[in-house]
């Protein structure tokens, strides 16, 4: 990876991935892009407006910066996609197709994240295997399975170096989440610090896989740097760190904020989506093919999240 383009770079993952890539490689060699315009809260550095559904825009930025690796993050997340299924198809599939076409012509490697949303109600729910039934019932899930297949197709048919992971719900304090079913696990921290109470939109016993952002960033970079001769899979690897319910997360937060109170007002759309996803996924393929290992569990993630988010919110109040 010498010259890198990140699409959807102002989102929850991109905000931290761009910083990590700039720390690891030449800062000027990492171009952030989005259809939103950066504010002074976003990190400085090369930025281009790129709508990933516009082939010409993707092509031009890849040529201009002589890009050899694309981290393609632009997408609509599960809850937003369920509200706008046509746009979700156009962005998630149309955007990926344009990125893969440019990668084929310009010989770029592509990282494309899939999700636990690529599974559905007929998938084994516990310890979901790497290779298993994938019949999702959401538009988000349909685009994630189709995206995994399209990336594998471009690898086998054209030799494009495509790689991806199936991220669980991601928890972070830098950028807010973009409209997913697992967003409660981020919102809860903001409300716990600001108001010592949170109203959760999922039922108390909804178990889902979750991961802290530093592990998610490590997964993306480690996979793209992995020795290709070891990879039996490509699109996309199960990666896991922790799985818990809203009730368990609330109890963990109460260890630090004893007055914290959790209430429930269940959103049927997001509950249905969550109920169609696994409780826990098996990431042994990622562990054996590229040495994946997470650093954070529920306890260490909660401690770090509360500490860093409190610092951030205090600083923002002072500004
Ligand atoms: P996000 O919603 O926070 O950010 C997506 C970014 O894409 C936004 O900044 C948005 O402006 C941009 N975007 C939207 N349409 C675009 C277009 N047409 N062209 C260019 N940019 C566009 O999403 P995220 O959480 O950072 O997720 C990134 C990727 O990771 C997605 O593919 C998502 O499905 C996947 N993923 C995320 C999670 C998670 O918990 N965050 C979990 C599993 C998988
Ligand atoms: C969402 O809830 O849509 C995402 C995901 C797990 O893909 N966080």
Short mmCIF file of C-alpha atoms and ligand atoms in Angstrom, two decimals:
data_model
loop_
_atom_site.label_atom_id
_atom_site.label_comp_id
_atom_site.label_asym_id
_atom_site.label_seq_id
_atom_site.Cartn_x
_atom_site.Cartn_y
_atom_site.Cartn_z
CA UNK A 1 0.00 0.00 0.00
CA UNK A 2 1.72 3.15 -1.17
CA UNK A 3 -1.08 5.50 -2.24
CA UNK A 4 -4.46 5.01 -0.61
CA UNK A 5 -7.99 6.28 -1.30
CA UNK A 6 -10.65 6.02 1.43
CA UNK A 7 -14.27 6.48 0.29
CA UNK A 8 -16.95 7.41 2.85
CA UNK A 9 -14.01 8.74 4.89
CA UNK A 10 -16.03 11.10 7.10
CA UNK A 11 -18.13 8.27 8.56
CA UNK A 12 -17.74 6.32 11.80
CA UNK A 13 -14.96 4.03 10.52
CA UNK A 14 -13.33 6.42 8.04
CA UNK A 15 -12.78 9.14 10.66
CA UNK A 16 -10.41 6.80 12.52
CA UNK A 17 -9.11 4.68 9.65
CA UNK A 18 -7.76 7.73 7.79
CA UNK A 19 -5.84 8.85 10.90
CA UNK A 20 -4.43 5.35 11.46
CA UNK A 21 -3.37 4.99 7.80
CA UNK A 22 -1.74 8.45 7.85
CA UNK A 23 0.21 7.47 10.96
CA UNK A 24 1.35 4.21 9.39
CA UNK A 25 2.17 5.42 5.86
CA UNK A 26 3.13 8.82 4.39
CA UNK A 27 0.38 11.25 5.61
CA UNK A 28 0.04 12.81 2.13
CA UNK A 29 -0.34 9.38 0.54
CA UNK A 30 -3.77 8.83 2.13
CA UNK A 31 -6.61 10.65 0.34
CA UNK A 32 -9.90 10.95 2.23
CA UNK A 33 -13.09 11.31 0.16
CA UNK A 34 -16.81 11.62 0.84
CA UNK A 35 -19.95 13.36 -0.42
CA UNK A 36 -19.94 15.40 2.76
CA UNK A 37 -17.55 18.32 3.09
CA UNK A 38 -15.07 18.15 5.99
CA UNK A 39 -15.46 20.62 8.85
CA UNK A 40 -12.68 21.99 11.06
CA UNK A 41 -13.39 19.06 13.43
CA UNK A 42 -12.19 16.62 10.73
CA UNK A 43 -8.45 15.95 10.53
CA UNK A 44 -6.50 18.03 8.00
CA UNK A 45 -4.94 16.28 4.98
CA UNK A 46 -5.74 15.50 1.35
CA UNK A 47 -9.51 15.40 0.74
CA UNK A 48 -11.55 15.06 -2.47
CA UNK A 49 -15.30 15.14 -3.04
CA UNK A 50 -16.07 11.70 -4.54
CA UNK A 51 -19.54 10.24 -5.04
CA UNK A 52 -18.75 6.53 -5.35
CA UNK A 53 -21.76 6.00 -7.63
CA UNK A 54 -20.11 8.29 -10.23
CA UNK A 55 -17.58 6.23 -12.19
CA UNK A 56 -15.86 9.33 -13.58
CA UNK A 57 -15.26 10.80 -10.12
CA UNK A 58 -13.77 7.55 -8.77
CA UNK A 59 -11.60 7.18 -11.89
CA UNK A 60 -10.32 10.75 -11.75
CA UNK A 61 -9.26 10.65 -8.11
CA UNK A 62 -7.51 7.27 -8.57
CA UNK A 63 -5.58 8.66 -11.55
CA UNK A 64 -4.81 12.03 -9.94
CA UNK A 65 -3.20 10.45 -6.86
CA UNK A 66 -1.90 7.28 -8.58
CA UNK A 67 -3.85 5.23 -6.02
CA UNK A 68 -2.95 1.54 -5.55
CA UNK A 69 -5.29 0.64 -2.65
CA UNK A 70 -8.93 1.64 -2.03
CA UNK A 71 -10.65 1.29 1.35
CA UNK A 72 -14.24 1.49 0.13
CA UNK A 73 -16.36 2.49 3.14
CA UNK A 74 -19.16 4.51 1.51
CA UNK A 75 -22.50 2.80 2.17
CA UNK A 76 -25.91 3.13 3.82
CA UNK A 77 -26.19 1.22 7.11
CA UNK A 78 -28.95 -1.20 8.07
CA UNK A 79 -31.64 1.03 9.59
CA UNK A 80 -31.21 3.80 7.00
CA UNK A 81 -31.12 1.20 4.19
CA UNK A 82 -34.40 -0.32 5.41
CA UNK A 83 -36.00 3.14 5.15
CA UNK A 84 -34.54 3.82 1.67
CA UNK A 85 -34.01 0.43 0.00
CA UNK A 86 -33.65 1.81 -3.55
CA UNK A 87 -30.97 4.34 -2.55
CA UNK A 88 -29.27 1.65 -0.47
CA UNK A 89 -29.03 -0.62 -3.51
CA UNK A 90 -27.72 2.24 -5.67
CA UNK A 91 -25.06 3.33 -3.17
CA UNK A 92 -24.04 -0.04 -1.68
CA UNK A 93 -24.04 -2.02 -4.94
CA UNK A 94 -23.69 0.74 -7.56
CA UNK A 95 -20.83 2.33 -5.61
CA UNK A 96 -19.03 -0.97 -5.07
CA UNK A 97 -19.36 -1.90 -8.75
CA UNK A 98 -17.81 1.44 -9.85
CA UNK A 99 -14.97 1.06 -7.34
CA UNK A 100 -14.25 -2.50 -8.51
CA UNK A 101 -14.29 -1.44 -12.17
CA UNK A 102 -11.77 1.35 -11.48
CA UNK A 103 -9.68 -1.08 -9.38
CA UNK A 104 -9.66 -3.55 -12.29
CA UNK A 105 -8.52 -0.91 -14.81
CA UNK A 106 -5.98 0.75 -12.50
CA UNK A 107 -4.71 -2.39 -10.72
CA UNK A 108 -5.79 -1.35 -7.21
CA UNK A 109 -6.35 -3.59 -4.19
CA UNK A 110 -9.76 -3.11 -2.52
CA UNK A 111 -10.86 -3.43 1.11
CA UNK A 112 -14.65 -3.66 1.35
CA UNK A 113 -16.30 -4.25 4.72
CA UNK A 114 -19.20 -6.64 4.98
CA UNK A 115 -21.22 -7.08 8.17
CA UNK A 116 -22.96 -9.51 10.49
CA UNK A 117 -25.93 -8.13 8.53
CA UNK A 118 -24.90 -10.50 5.71
CA UNK A 119 -26.49 -13.29 7.79
CA UNK A 120 -30.20 -13.95 8.26
CA UNK A 121 -32.71 -15.90 10.34
CA UNK A 122 -31.81 -19.26 8.73
CA UNK A 123 -28.09 -18.83 9.56
CA UNK A 124 -26.88 -20.80 12.62
CA UNK A 125 -27.31 -18.27 15.43
CA UNK A 126 -24.54 -19.26 17.80
CA UNK A 127 -20.88 -19.42 16.80
CA UNK A 128 -21.94 -18.66 13.21
CA UNK A 129 -19.39 -20.43 10.95
CA UNK A 130 -17.26 -18.65 8.35
CA UNK A 131 -18.94 -20.54 5.49
CA UNK A 132 -22.65 -20.96 6.13
CA UNK A 133 -26.19 -20.11 5.00
CA UNK A 134 -26.54 -16.42 4.05
CA UNK A 135 -30.18 -15.53 3.38
CA UNK A 136 -30.57 -12.04 4.95
CA UNK A 137 -34.03 -10.46 5.10
CA UNK A 138 -32.94 -6.78 4.95
CA UNK A 139 -31.86 -4.65 1.97
CA UNK A 140 -28.62 -3.93 3.84
CA UNK A 141 -27.96 -7.66 4.17
CA UNK A 142 -28.83 -8.31 0.53
CA UNK A 143 -26.25 -5.69 -0.54
CA UNK A 144 -23.67 -7.12 1.86
CA UNK A 145 -23.99 -10.71 0.55
CA UNK A 146 -24.05 -9.50 -3.06
CA UNK A 147 -21.04 -7.28 -2.28
CA UNK A 148 -19.07 -10.22 -0.85
CA UNK A 149 -19.86 -12.26 -3.98
CA UNK A 150 -19.01 -9.40 -6.36
CA UNK A 151 -15.65 -8.84 -4.64
CA UNK A 152 -14.85 -12.58 -4.89
CA UNK A 153 -15.90 -12.49 -8.55
CA UNK A 154 -13.50 -9.62 -9.31
CA UNK A 155 -10.71 -11.53 -7.55
CA UNK A 156 -11.28 -14.84 -9.39
CA UNK A 157 -12.23 -13.38 -12.80
CA UNK A 158 -9.90 -10.36 -13.06
CA UNK A 159 -7.29 -10.88 -10.33
CA UNK A 160 -8.32 -7.77 -8.37
CA UNK A 161 -6.89 -8.12 -4.84
CA UNK A 162 -10.18 -7.81 -2.94
CA UNK A 163 -10.35 -8.48 0.80
CA UNK A 164 -13.01 -7.88 3.44
CA UNK A 165 -14.25 -8.59 6.94
CA UNK A 166 -17.74 -9.05 8.36
CA UNK A 167 -17.72 -6.39 11.05
CA UNK A 168 -20.00 -6.70 14.05
CA UNK A 169 -21.53 -3.52 15.56
CA UNK A 170 -18.73 -0.99 16.05
CA UNK A 171 -18.36 1.18 19.16
CA UNK A 172 -16.38 4.42 19.02
CA UNK A 173 -16.20 7.97 20.38
CA UNK A 174 -14.61 9.93 17.48
CA UNK A 175 -17.42 10.06 14.87
CA UNK A 176 -21.08 9.19 15.48
CA UNK A 177 -22.55 6.03 13.91
CA UNK A 178 -24.36 6.42 10.60
CA UNK A 179 -27.78 4.83 11.19
CA UNK A 180 -27.37 1.17 12.07
CA UNK A 181 -29.16 -1.33 14.28
CA UNK A 182 -26.22 -1.51 16.70
CA UNK A 183 -26.07 2.30 17.22
CA UNK A 184 -27.59 1.89 20.70
CA UNK A 185 -24.19 0.62 21.90
CA UNK A 186 -22.65 4.02 21.06
CA UNK A 187 -25.59 6.30 22.00
CA UNK A 188 -25.74 4.69 25.45
CA UNK A 189 -22.28 6.06 26.33
CA UNK A 190 -23.15 9.66 25.28
CA UNK A 191 -26.38 9.58 27.30
CA UNK A 192 -24.76 7.84 30.28
CA UNK A 193 -22.16 10.62 30.55
CA UNK A 194 -24.53 13.53 29.80
CA UNK A 195 -27.76 12.44 31.55
CA UNK A 196 -27.02 9.21 33.51
CA UNK A 197 -29.94 7.59 31.66
CA UNK A 198 -30.62 6.05 28.24
CA UNK A 199 -33.73 4.80 26.46
CA UNK A 200 -32.72 1.78 24.39
CA UNK A 201 -34.47 0.94 21.10
CA UNK A 202 -33.63 -2.80 21.32
CA UNK A 203 -35.00 -5.29 23.87
CA UNK A 204 -32.85 -5.84 26.96
CA UNK A 205 -31.95 -9.44 26.01
CA UNK A 206 -30.96 -8.85 22.34
CA UNK A 207 -27.50 -10.42 22.05
CA UNK A 208 -25.25 -9.17 19.22
CA UNK A 209 -21.57 -9.22 18.35
CA UNK A 210 -19.78 -5.91 18.99
CA UNK A 211 -16.25 -4.55 18.59
CA UNK A 212 -14.33 -1.48 19.75
CA UNK A 213 -13.07 0.73 16.92
CA UNK A 214 -9.30 0.29 17.55
CA UNK A 215 -9.77 -3.44 16.89
CA UNK A 216 -11.85 -2.73 13.75
CA UNK A 217 -9.11 -0.46 12.37
CA UNK A 218 -6.45 -3.04 13.18
CA UNK A 219 -8.48 -5.70 11.36
CA UNK A 220 -8.73 -3.62 8.17
CA UNK A 221 -5.02 -2.78 8.06
CA UNK A 222 -3.78 -6.24 9.11
CA UNK A 223 -5.94 -7.96 6.50
CA UNK A 224 -4.73 -5.65 3.71
CA UNK A 225 -1.12 -6.28 4.78
CA UNK A 226 -1.59 -10.06 5.17
CA UNK A 227 0.44 -12.51 3.11
CA UNK A 228 -1.91 -13.39 0.20
CA UNK A 229 -0.55 -16.95 0.00
CA UNK A 230 -2.11 -17.69 3.42
CA UNK A 231 -5.60 -16.45 2.47
CA UNK A 232 -8.06 -19.24 1.71
CA UNK A 233 -10.97 -16.85 2.11
CA UNK A 234 -11.18 -13.25 0.97
CA UNK A 235 -14.71 -11.86 1.08
CA UNK A 236 -15.39 -11.76 3.82
CA UNK A 237 -13.85 -12.91 7.11
CA UNK A 238 -15.91 -13.19 10.31
CA UNK A 239 -14.19 -11.08 12.98
CA UNK A 240 -15.39 -11.08 16.59
CA UNK A 241 -14.42 -9.40 19.85
CA UNK A 242 -17.35 -9.43 22.30
CA UNK A 243 -21.04 -10.27 22.31
CA UNK A 244 -23.50 -8.84 24.80
CA UNK A 245 -27.05 -7.63 25.37
CA UNK A 246 -28.17 -4.05 26.14
CA UNK A 247 -28.77 -5.22 29.73
CA UNK A 248 -25.18 -6.49 30.09
CA UNK A 249 -23.76 -3.26 28.64
CA UNK A 250 -25.90 -1.16 31.01
CA UNK A 251 -24.64 -3.22 33.99
CA UNK A 252 -21.03 -2.73 32.85
CA UNK A 253 -21.57 1.05 32.59
CA UNK A 254 -23.15 1.05 36.08
CA UNK A 255 -19.83 -0.21 37.48
CA UNK A 256 -18.41 3.22 36.49
CA UNK A 257 -21.56 5.39 36.76
CA UNK A 258 -23.62 3.79 39.58
CA UNK A 259 -26.61 6.16 39.04
CA UNK A 260 -26.97 5.16 35.37
CA UNK A 261 -30.52 4.05 34.51
CA UNK A 262 -31.63 2.16 31.40
CA UNK A 263 -35.17 2.28 29.99
CA UNK A 264 -36.57 0.54 26.92
CA UNK A 265 -38.76 1.84 24.08
CA UNK A 266 -38.39 -0.84 21.43
CA UNK A 267 -38.29 0.20 17.75
CA UNK A 268 -39.93 -2.71 15.87
CA UNK A 269 -37.95 -2.10 12.65
CA UNK A 270 -34.53 -2.22 14.29
CA UNK A 271 -35.62 -5.03 16.65
CA UNK A 272 -36.65 -7.15 13.63
CA UNK A 273 -33.29 -6.50 11.99
CA UNK A 274 -31.39 -7.40 15.18
CA UNK A 275 -33.48 -10.56 15.64
CA UNK A 276 -32.43 -11.72 12.16
CA UNK A 277 -28.68 -11.46 13.00
CA UNK A 278 -26.50 -13.99 14.87
CA UNK A 279 -25.82 -13.84 18.62
CA UNK A 280 -22.12 -14.67 18.17
CA UNK A 281 -19.85 -15.42 15.20
CA UNK A 282 -16.91 -17.79 14.85
CA UNK A 283 -13.78 -15.96 13.66
CA UNK A 284 -11.36 -18.92 13.59
CA UNK A 285 -10.67 -18.51 9.83
CA UNK A 286 -9.43 -14.92 10.39
CA UNK A 287 -7.36 -16.11 13.35
CA UNK A 288 -5.66 -18.88 11.37
CA UNK A 289 -5.28 -17.15 7.96
CA UNK A 290 -3.99 -13.72 9.06
CA UNK A 291 -3.50 -13.94 12.85
CA UNK A 292 -6.55 -11.86 13.79
CA UNK A 293 -6.87 -11.27 17.53
CA UNK A 294 -8.88 -8.48 19.19
CA UNK A 295 -7.44 -6.46 22.08
CA UNK A 296 -10.65 -5.24 23.76
CA UNK A 297 -13.47 -7.10 25.53
CA UNK A 298 -16.65 -5.65 27.10
CA UNK A 299 -14.86 -4.56 30.28
CA UNK A 300 -11.82 -2.89 28.70
CA UNK A 301 -13.90 -1.32 25.89
CA UNK A 302 -16.38 0.20 28.39
CA UNK A 303 -13.59 1.64 30.55
CA UNK A 304 -11.74 3.17 27.59
CA UNK A 305 -14.91 4.46 25.92
CA UNK A 306 -16.15 6.23 29.08
CA UNK A 307 -12.75 7.77 29.75
CA UNK A 308 -12.16 9.07 26.22
CA UNK A 309 -15.74 10.16 25.50
CA UNK A 310 -15.89 12.10 28.79
CA UNK A 311 -12.65 13.90 27.80
CA UNK A 312 -14.02 14.67 24.33
CA UNK A 313 -17.37 15.99 25.60
CA UNK A 314 -15.62 18.16 28.21
CA UNK A 315 -13.34 19.62 25.54
CA UNK A 316 -16.30 20.30 23.20
CA UNK A 317 -18.14 22.12 26.03
CA UNK A 318 -15.12 24.37 26.50
CA UNK A 319 -14.94 25.27 22.78
P1 LIG B 1 -21.11 5.70 8.10
O1 LIG B 1 -22.55 5.76 7.75
O2 LIG B 1 -20.68 6.24 9.41
O3 LIG B 1 -20.26 6.44 6.97
C1 LIG B 1 -20.50 6.25 5.61
C2 LIG B 1 -19.98 7.46 4.87
O4 LIG B 1 -20.27 7.23 3.48
C3 LIG B 1 -20.65 8.78 5.27
O5 LIG B 1 -19.68 9.73 5.65
C4 LIG B 1 -21.41 9.21 4.02
O6 LIG B 1 -21.43 10.62 3.82
C5 LIG B 1 -20.63 8.50 2.91
N1 LIG B 1 -21.41 8.27 1.71
C6 LIG B 1 -22.72 7.96 1.59
N2 LIG B 1 -23.06 7.85 0.29
C7 LIG B 1 -21.95 8.08 -0.42
C8 LIG B 1 -21.65 8.13 -1.81
N3 LIG B 1 -22.59 7.93 -2.74
N4 LIG B 1 -20.37 8.37 -2.19
C9 LIG B 1 -19.41 8.59 -1.27
N5 LIG B 1 -19.63 8.61 0.06
C10 LIG B 1 -20.89 8.36 0.47
O7 LIG B 1 -20.65 4.19 7.91
P2 LIG B 1 -19.48 3.41 8.67
O8 LIG B 1 -20.02 2.95 9.96
O9 LIG B 1 -18.22 4.18 8.64
O10 LIG B 1 -19.38 2.10 7.74
C11 LIG B 1 -18.46 1.99 6.68
C12 LIG B 1 -18.61 0.61 6.06
O11 LIG B 1 -18.44 -0.38 7.08
C13 LIG B 1 -19.99 0.33 5.44
O12 LIG B 1 -19.82 -0.50 4.32
C14 LIG B 1 -20.71 -0.44 6.53
O13 LIG B 1 -21.71 -1.26 6.00
C15 LIG B 1 -19.57 -1.24 7.10
N6 LIG B 1 -19.86 -1.69 8.47
C16 LIG B 1 -19.98 -0.78 9.48
C17 LIG B 1 -20.29 -1.23 10.76
C18 LIG B 1 -20.44 -0.28 11.92
O14 LIG B 1 -20.88 -0.71 13.00
N7 LIG B 1 -20.08 1.00 11.77
C19 LIG B 1 -20.47 -2.60 10.99
C20 LIG B 1 -20.39 -3.48 9.91
C21 LIG B 1 -20.05 -3.02 8.66
C1 LIG B 2 -25.54 -1.71 11.44
O1 LIG B 2 -26.10 -1.89 12.55
O2 LIG B 2 -26.12 -1.49 10.38
C2 LIG B 2 -24.04 -1.86 11.42
C3 LIG B 2 -23.66 -3.25 11.08
C4 LIG B 2 -23.54 -4.26 12.16
O3 LIG B 2 -23.47 -3.57 9.94
N1 LIG B 2 -23.51 -1.41 12.66
#
